[in-house]
Coordinates of C-alpha atoms in Angstrom, one line a residue:
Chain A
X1 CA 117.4 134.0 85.0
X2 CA 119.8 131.3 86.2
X3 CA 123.3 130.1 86.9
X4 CA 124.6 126.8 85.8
X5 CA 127.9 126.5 87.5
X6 CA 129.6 129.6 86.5
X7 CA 127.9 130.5 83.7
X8 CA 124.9 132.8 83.9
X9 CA 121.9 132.8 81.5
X10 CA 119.5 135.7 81.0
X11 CA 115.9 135.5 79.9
X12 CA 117.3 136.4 76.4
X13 CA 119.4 133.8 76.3
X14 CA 117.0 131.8 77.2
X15 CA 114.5 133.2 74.0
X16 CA 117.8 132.2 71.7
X17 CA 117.7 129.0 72.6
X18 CA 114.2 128.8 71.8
X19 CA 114.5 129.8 68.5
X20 CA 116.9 127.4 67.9
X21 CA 114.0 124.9 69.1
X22 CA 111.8 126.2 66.8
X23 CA 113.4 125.5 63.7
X24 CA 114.6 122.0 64.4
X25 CA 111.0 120.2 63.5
X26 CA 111.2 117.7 65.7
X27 CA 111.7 119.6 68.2
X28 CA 108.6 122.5 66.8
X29 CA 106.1 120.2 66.7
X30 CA 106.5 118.5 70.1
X31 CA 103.2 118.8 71.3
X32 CA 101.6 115.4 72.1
X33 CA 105.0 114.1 71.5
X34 CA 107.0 112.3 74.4
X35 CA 110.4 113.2 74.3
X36 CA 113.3 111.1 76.5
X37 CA 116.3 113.7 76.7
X38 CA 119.8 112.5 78.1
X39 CA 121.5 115.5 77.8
X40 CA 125.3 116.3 80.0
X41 CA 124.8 120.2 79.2
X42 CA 122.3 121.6 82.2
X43 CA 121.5 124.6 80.7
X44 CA 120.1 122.5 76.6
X45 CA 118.3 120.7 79.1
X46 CA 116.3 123.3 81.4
X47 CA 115.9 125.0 78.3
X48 CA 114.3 122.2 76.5
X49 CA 112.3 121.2 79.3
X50 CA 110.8 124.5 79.4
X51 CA 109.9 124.5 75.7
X52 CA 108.3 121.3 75.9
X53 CA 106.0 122.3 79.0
X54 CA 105.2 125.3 77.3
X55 CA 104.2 123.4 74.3
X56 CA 102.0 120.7 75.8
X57 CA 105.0 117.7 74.8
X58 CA 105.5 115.0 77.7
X59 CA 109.0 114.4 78.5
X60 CA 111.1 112.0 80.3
X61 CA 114.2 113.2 81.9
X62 CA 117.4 110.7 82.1
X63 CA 120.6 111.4 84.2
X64 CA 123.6 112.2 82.1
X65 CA 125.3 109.7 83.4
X66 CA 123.2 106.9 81.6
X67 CA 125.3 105.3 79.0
X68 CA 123.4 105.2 75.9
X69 CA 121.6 101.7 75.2
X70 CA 120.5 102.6 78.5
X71 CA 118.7 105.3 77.7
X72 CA 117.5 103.7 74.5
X73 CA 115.9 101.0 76.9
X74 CA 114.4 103.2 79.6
X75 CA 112.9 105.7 76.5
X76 CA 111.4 103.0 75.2
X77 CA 110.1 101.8 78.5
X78 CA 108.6 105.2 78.9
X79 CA 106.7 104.7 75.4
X80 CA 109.0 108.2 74.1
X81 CA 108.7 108.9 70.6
X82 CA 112.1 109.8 70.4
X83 CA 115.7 109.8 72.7
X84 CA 118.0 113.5 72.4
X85 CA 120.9 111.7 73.4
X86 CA 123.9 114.1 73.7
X87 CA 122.4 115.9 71.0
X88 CA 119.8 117.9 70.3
X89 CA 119.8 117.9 66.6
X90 CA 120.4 113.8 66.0
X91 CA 117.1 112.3 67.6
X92 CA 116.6 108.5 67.7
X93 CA 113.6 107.5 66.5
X94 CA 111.7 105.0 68.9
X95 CA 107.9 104.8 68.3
X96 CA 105.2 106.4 66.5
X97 CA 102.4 104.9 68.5
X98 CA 100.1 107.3 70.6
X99 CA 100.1 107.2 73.9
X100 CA 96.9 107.4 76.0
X101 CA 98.0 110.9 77.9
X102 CA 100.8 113.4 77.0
X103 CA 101.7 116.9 78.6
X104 CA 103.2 115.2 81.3
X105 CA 106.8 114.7 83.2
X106 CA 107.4 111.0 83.1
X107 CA 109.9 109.9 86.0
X108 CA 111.4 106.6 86.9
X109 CA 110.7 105.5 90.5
X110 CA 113.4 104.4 92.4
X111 CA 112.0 100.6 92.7
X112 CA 113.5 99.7 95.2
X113 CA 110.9 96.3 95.2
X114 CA 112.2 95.6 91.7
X115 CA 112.2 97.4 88.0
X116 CA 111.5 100.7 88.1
X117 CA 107.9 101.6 87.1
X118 CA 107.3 104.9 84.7
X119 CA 105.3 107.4 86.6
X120 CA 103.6 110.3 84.5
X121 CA 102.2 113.5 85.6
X122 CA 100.8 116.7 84.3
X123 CA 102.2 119.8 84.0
X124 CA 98.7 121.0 85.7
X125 CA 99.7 118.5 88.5
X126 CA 103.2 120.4 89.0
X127 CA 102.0 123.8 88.5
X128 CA 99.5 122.5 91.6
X129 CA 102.6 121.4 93.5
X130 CA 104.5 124.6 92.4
X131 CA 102.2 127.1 93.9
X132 CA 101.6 124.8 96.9
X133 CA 105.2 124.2 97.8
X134 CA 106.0 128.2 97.2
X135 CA 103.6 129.4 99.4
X136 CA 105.3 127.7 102.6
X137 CA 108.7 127.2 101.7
X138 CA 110.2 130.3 103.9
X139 CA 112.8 132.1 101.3
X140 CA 112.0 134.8 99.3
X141 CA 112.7 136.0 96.1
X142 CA 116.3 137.2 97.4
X143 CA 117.2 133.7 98.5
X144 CA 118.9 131.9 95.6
X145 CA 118.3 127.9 95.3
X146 CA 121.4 126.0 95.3
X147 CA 120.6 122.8 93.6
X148 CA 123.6 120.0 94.1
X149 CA 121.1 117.4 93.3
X150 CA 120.4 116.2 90.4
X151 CA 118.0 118.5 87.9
X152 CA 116.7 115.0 86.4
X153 CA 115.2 114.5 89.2
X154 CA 111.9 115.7 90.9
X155 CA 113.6 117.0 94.2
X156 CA 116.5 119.1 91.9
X157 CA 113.9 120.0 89.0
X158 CA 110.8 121.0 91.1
X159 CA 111.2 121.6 94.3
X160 CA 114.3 123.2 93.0
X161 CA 114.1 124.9 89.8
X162 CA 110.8 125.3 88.8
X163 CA 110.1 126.4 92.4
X164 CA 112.8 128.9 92.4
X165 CA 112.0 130.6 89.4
X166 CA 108.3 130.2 91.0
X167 CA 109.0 132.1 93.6
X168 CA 110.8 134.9 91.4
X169 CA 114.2 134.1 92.4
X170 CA 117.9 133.0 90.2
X171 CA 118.7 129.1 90.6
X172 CA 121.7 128.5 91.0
X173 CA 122.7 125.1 89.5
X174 CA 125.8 122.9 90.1
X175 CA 126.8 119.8 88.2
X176 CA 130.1 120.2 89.8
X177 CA 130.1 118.4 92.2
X178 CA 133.4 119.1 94.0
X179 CA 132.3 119.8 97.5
X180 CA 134.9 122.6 98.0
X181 CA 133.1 124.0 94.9
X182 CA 129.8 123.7 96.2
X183 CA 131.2 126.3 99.5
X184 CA 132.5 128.9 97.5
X185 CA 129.6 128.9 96.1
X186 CA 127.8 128.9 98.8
X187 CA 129.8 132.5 99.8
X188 CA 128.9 133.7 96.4
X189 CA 125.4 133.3 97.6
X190 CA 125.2 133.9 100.9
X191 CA 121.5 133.9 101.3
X192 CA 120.6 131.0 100.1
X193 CA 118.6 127.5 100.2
X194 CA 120.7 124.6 99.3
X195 CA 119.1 121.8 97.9
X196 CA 121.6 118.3 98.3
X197 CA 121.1 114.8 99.1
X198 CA 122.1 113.9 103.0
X199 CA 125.7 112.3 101.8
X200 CA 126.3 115.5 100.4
X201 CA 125.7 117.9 103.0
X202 CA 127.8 115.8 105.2
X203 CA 130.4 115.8 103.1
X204 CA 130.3 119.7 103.0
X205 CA 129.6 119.6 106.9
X206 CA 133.3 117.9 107.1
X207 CA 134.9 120.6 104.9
X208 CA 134.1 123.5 107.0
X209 CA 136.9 124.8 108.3
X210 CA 136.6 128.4 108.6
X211 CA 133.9 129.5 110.2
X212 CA 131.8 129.3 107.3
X213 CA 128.3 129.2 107.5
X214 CA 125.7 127.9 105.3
X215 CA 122.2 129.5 105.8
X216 CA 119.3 127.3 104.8
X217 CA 119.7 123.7 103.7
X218 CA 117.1 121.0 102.8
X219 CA 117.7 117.4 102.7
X220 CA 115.3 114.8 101.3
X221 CA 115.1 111.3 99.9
X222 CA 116.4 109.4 102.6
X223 CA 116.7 109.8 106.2
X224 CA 119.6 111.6 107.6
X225 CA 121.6 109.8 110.5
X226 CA 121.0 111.7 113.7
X227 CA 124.3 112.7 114.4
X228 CA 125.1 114.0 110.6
X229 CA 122.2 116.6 111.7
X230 CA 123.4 117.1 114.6
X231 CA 126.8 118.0 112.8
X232 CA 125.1 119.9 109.9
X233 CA 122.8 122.2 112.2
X234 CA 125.6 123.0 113.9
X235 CA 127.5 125.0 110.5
X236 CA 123.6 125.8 109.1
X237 CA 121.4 128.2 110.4
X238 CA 118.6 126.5 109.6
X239 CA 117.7 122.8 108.2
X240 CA 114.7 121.8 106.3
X241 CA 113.1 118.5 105.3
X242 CA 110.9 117.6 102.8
X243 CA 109.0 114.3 102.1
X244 CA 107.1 113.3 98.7
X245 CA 107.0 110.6 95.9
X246 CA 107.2 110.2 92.3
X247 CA 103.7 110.0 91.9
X248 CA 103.0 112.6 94.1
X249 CA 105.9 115.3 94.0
X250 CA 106.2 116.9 97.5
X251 CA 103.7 117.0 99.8
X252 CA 105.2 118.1 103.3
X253 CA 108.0 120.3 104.6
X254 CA 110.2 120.9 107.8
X255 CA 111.2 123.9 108.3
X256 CA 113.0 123.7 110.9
X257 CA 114.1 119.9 111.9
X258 CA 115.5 118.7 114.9
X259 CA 114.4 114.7 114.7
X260 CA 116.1 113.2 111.5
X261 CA 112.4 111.2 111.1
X262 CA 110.0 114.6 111.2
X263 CA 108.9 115.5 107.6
X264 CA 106.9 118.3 108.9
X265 CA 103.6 120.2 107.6
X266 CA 101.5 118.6 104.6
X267 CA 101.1 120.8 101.7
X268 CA 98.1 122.5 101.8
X269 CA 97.3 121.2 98.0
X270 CA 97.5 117.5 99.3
X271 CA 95.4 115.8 102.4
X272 CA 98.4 113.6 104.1
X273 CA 97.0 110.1 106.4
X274 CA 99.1 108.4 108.5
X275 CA 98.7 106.8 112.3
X276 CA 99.1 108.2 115.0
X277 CA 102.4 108.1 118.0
X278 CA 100.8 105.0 119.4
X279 CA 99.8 103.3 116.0
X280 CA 101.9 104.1 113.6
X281 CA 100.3 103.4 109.7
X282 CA 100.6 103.7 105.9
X283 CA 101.1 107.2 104.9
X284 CA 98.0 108.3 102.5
X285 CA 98.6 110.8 100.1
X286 CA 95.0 112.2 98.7
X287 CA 94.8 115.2 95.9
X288 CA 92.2 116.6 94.0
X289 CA 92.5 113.1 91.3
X290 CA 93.5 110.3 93.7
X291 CA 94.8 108.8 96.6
X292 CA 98.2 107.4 96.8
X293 CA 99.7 104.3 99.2
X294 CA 103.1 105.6 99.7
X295 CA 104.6 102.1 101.9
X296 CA 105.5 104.3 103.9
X297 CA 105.0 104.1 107.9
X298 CA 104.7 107.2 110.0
X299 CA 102.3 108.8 112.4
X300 CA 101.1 112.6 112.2
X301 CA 101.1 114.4 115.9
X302 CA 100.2 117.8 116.1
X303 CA 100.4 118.3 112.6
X304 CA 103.6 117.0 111.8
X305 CA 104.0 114.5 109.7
X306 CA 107.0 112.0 110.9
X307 CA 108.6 108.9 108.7
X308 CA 109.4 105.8 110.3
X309 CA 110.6 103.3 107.7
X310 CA 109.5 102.1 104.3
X311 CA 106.7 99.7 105.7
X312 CA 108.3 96.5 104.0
X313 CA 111.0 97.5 106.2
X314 CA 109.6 97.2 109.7
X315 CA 110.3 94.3 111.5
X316 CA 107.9 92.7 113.6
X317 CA 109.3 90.5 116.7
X318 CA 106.6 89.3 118.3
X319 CA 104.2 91.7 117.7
X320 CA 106.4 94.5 118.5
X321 CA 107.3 96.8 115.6
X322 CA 111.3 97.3 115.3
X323 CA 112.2 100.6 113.2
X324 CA 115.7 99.8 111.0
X325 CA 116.4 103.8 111.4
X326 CA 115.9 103.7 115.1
X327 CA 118.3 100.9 115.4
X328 CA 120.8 101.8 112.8
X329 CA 121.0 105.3 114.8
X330 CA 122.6 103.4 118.0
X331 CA 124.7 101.3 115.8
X332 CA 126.3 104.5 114.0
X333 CA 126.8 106.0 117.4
X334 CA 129.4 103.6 118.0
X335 CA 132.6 105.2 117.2
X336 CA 134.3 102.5 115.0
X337 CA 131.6 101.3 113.0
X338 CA 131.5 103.7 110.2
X339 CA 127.9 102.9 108.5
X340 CA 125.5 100.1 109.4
X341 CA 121.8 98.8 108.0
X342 CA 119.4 97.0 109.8
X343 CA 117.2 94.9 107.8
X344 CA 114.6 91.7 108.8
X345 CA 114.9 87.8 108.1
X346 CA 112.4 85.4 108.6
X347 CA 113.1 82.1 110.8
X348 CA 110.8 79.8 109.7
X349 CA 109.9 78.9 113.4
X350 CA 110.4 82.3 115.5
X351 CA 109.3 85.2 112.7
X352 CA 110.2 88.0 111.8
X353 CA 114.0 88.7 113.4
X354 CA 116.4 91.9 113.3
X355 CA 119.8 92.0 111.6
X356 CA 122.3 94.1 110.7
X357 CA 125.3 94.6 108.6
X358 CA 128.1 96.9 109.6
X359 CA 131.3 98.6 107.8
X360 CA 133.6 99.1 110.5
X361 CA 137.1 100.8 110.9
X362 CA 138.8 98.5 113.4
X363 CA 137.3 94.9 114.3
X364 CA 134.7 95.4 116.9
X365 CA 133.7 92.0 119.1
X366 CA 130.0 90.8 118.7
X367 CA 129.9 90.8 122.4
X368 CA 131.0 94.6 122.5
X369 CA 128.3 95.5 120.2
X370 CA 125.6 93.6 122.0
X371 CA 126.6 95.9 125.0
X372 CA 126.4 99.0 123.3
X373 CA 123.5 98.3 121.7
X374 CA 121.9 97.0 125.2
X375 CA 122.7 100.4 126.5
X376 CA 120.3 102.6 123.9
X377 CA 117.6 99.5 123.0
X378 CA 115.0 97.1 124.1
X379 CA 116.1 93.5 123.9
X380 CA 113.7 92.4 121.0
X381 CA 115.3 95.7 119.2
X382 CA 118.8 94.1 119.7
X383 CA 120.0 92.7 116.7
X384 CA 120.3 88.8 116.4
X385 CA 122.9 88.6 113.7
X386 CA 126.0 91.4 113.2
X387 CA 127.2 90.8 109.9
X388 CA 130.9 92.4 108.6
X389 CA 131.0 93.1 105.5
X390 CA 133.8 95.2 103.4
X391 CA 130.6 97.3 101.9
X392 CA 127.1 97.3 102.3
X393 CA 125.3 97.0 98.8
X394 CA 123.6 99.3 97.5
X395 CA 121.1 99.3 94.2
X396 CA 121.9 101.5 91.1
X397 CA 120.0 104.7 92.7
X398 CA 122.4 104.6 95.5
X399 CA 119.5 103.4 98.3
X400 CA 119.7 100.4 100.6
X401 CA 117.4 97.7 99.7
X402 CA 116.6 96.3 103.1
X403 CA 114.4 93.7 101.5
X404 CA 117.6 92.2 99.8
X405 CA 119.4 92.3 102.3
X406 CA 117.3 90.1 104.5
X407 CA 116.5 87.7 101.8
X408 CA 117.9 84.3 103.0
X409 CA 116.6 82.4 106.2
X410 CA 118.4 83.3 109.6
X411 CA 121.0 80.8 109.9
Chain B
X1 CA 155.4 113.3 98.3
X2 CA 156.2 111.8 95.4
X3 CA 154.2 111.2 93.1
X4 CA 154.8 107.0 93.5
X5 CA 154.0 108.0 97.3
X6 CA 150.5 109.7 96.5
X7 CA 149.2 106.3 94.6
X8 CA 149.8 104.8 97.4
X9 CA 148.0 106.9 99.5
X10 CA 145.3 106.6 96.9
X11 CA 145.6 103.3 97.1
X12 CA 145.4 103.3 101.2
X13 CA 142.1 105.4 101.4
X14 CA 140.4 103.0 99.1
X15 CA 141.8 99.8 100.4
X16 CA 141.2 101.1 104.0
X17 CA 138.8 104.0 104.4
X18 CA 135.9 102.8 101.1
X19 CA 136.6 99.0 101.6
X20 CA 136.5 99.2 98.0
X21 CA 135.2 95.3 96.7
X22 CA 137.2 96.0 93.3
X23 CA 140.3 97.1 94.8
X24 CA 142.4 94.5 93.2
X25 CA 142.1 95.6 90.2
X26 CA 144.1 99.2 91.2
X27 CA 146.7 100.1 89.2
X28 CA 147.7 103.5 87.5
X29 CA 145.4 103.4 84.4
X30 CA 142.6 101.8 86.4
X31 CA 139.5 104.1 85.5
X32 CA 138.0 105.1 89.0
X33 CA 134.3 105.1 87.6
X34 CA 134.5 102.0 84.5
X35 CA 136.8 99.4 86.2
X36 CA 137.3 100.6 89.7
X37 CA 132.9 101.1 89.8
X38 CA 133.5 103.9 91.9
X39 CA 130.1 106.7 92.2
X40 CA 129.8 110.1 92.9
X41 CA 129.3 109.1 96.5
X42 CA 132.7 107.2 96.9
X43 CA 134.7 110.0 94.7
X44 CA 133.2 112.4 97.4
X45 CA 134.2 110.2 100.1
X46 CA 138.0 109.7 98.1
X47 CA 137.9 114.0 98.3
X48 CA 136.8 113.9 102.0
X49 CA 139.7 111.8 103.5
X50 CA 142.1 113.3 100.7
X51 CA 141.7 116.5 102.1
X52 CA 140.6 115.5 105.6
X53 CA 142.9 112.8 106.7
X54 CA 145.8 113.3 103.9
X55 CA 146.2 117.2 104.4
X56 CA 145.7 118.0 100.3
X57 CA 144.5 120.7 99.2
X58 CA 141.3 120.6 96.8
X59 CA 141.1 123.5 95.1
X60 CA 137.3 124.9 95.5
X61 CA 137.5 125.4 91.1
X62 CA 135.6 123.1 88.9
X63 CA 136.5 119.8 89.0
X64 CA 137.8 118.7 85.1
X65 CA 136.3 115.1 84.9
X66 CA 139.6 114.6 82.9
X67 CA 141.5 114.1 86.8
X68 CA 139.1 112.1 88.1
X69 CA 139.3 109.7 85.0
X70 CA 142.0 107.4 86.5
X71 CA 144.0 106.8 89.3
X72 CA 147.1 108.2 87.7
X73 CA 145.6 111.3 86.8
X74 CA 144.3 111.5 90.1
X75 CA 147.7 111.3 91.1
X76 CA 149.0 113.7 88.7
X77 CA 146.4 116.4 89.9
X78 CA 147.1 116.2 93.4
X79 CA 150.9 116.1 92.3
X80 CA 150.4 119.5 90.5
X81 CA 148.3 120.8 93.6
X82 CA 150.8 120.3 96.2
X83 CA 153.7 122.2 93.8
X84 CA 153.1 125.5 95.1
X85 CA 153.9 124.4 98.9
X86 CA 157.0 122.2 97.6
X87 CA 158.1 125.7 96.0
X88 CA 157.7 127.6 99.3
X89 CA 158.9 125.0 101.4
X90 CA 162.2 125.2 99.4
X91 CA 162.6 128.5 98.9

């Protein structure tokens, strides 16, 4: 049925565990119940949220890492009846109240413009996605997934997971996340599809040292530098890509991508609007119920779908639209800085300007950075104000917040 | 190396390599994740130039969560790791 690190689980293990479900009542009678779990064993956790889809309960995943008045706050955010915190037999009772809609997945988005908002969605919704996403994703019921993501997650539970066991294949699923880890088992499974987050699969891309290769690998959630693909297609034999939302799940695939900013085909269970090469606009997301405004900028050409930056990210100098990516590419090309974001501020007389911030290895001059950037970019894409700084900040999920970063008037 | 010789090193890659903001607050029972606010991003970026740049030896088993927990038992893990080539090496 599945692995969770080492450890494999059969269908009849999985039955057991149902049981055990069964007679605890609040677990029996989940149905129209929203249940928040917060749970560090992977396998109690699969297992339960199988049990609840199958009954008709909603439930709202949380990362085991969440300490636990955290998760007390974010269950109750989520309007959950009850928190499983550690502990499937102690729950926390939180609210009695009904909510409008159950039978759903309830996941946090990353809010990157603030608190995160609760997103809900059916389990008809996912089971739309499921059969969607299966029917292009090139593996077969001999590939294994390899999830190093997390299985709280949407990328980890359905586009890992769920999909896997979709598409009548074993997932195999780490928590460990010791990279060296992750390649043996990687060997273990030779034909597989790993699914990691792009910091990840560098990581791993570093560690190779023995010819080892990994066979398919899909990134997603943020875009990969040019060069780490470069690296990682070079120890892979093939790299995918895939682009969604919360609200959403995921509604394109690459399977095969050579430019870091092509999400590939749409889904064929989702109609997917963006602009076009010249005019780049919002991407739309329409399914059967509605239609979704992602934020996102991109352009589809010849049926690829391509990201070009969240759309509060774009800076405009002058009228001319400056992509963060496109510019933080050239900066990580040069071989001291060792990460860099690009970001917009506002000068109150001249617009919308580009900045960056860089983490650098030895002390570059400003004047040797203009250069290098000079040699790759159009003036108005040259940044105005290089910033050093010891670490770029990041927000809780681990994403840049461009918007933050700019905040503040150009001095 | 010794293992005085290996917090340092510790100390070195996250001085020098993470530019970590909390680095003054190192010391042996500093917790990486509670007091040093490491994630799993910078512990895989600790393991990257540990093995990469430092030459040790990550074993590809689990990780027990009970190493990672502080800098001295960081230390004392890659302390044990290296004591099969300190054997050889004197033998």
């Amino acid at each position: 049925m599945f692995f969770v690190n080492d450890q494999y689980y059969t269908r009849d293990d999985l039955k057991r565990q149902y049981t055990v479900f069964e007679n605890i009542p609040h677990l029996k009678d989940c149905r129209n119940r929203r249940l928040a779990v917060c749970m560090p064993d992977a396998f109690q956790w699969l297992a339960l949220c199988l049990f609840v889809r199958s009954k008709g309960g909603s439930i709202v995943p949380l990362h085991p890492s969440v300490p636990k008045e955290g998760a007390i706050r974010m269950a109750i955010k989520a309007g959950s009846h009850f928190l499983l915190y550690e502990n499937i037999h102690l729950p926390i009772h939180l609210s009695q109240q009904i909510n409008k809609k159950e039978g759903v997945l309830v996941q946090m988005s990353s809010g990157t413009t603030g608190d995160p908002k609760c997103i809900e969605r059916t389990w008809e919704s996912i089971e739309n996605e499921l059969d969607s996403y299966v029917s292009v994703l090139p593996a077969d019921n001999q590939t294994a997934t390899v999830v190093a993501c997390p299985t709280t997650h949407s990328y980890g539970l359905i586009c890992g997971v769920l999909a896997c066991i979709r598409r009548g294949a074993e997932p195999v699923i780490l928590t460990n996340m010791n990279p060296k880890y992750v390649l043996k088992k990687l060997k273990e499974h030779p034909k597989h599809i790993l699914y990691g987050a792009p910091a990840l699969l560098h990581t791993l891309t570093l560690l190779i040292t023995d010819g080892q290769r990994l066979d398919a690998v899909m990134t997603s959630g943020t875009l990969m530098p040019a060069g780490w693909l470069e690296a990682l297609k070079k120890v892979s034999n093939r790299v995918l890509q895939q682009y969604g939302c919360s609200e959403a799940g995921c509604v394109a695939i690459h399977p095969d991508v050579s430019d870091t900013r092509e999400m590939g085909y749409p889904l064929p269970h989702v109609k997917v609007e963006a602009g076009s090469f010249q005019n780049p606009g919002e991407i739309l997301i329409h399914d059967s119920e509605k239609t979704i405004y992602t934020k996102d900028l991109g352009y589809l050409e010849n049926g690829i779908l391509s990201f070009l930056a969240r759309m509060d990210d774009t800076i405009n100098v002058a009228g001319l639209n400056v992509y963060p990516q496109e510019v933080e590419d050239v900066l990580q090309g040069e071989p001291r800085i060792i990460e860099a974001v690009v970001y917009k501020k506002v000068h109150p007389l001249s617009g919308e300007r580009v900045c960056a911030q860089y983490v650098c290895s030895e002390p570059i001059e400003e004047q040797e950075l203009r250069e290098w950037c000079r040699g790759y970019l159009a003036p108005y894409q040259v940044p105005m104000e290089f910033k050093k700084v010891e670490e770029i900040e990041k927000l809780p999920n681990g994403k840049v917040s461009r918007k933050r970063l700019g905040e503040g008037v150009l001095a | 190396m010794t293992r005085q010789e290996i917090l340092q090193v510790i100390y070195d890659i996250l001085r020098d390599q993470l530019e970590l903001p909390s680095i003054q607050a190192f010391h042996e029972d500093a917790r990486l994740n509670e007091d040093l606010y490491m994630d799993s991003i910078m512990i895989l970026q600790l393991i990257l130039h540990l093995e990469v740049d430092m030459g040790f030896d990550i074993p590809d088993e689990m990780l027990v969560p009970k190493d990672f927990r502080t800098a001295g038992s960081l230390a004392d893990f890659l302390e044990r790791q290296q004591e099969p080539a300190a054997a050889e090496g004197s033998g």
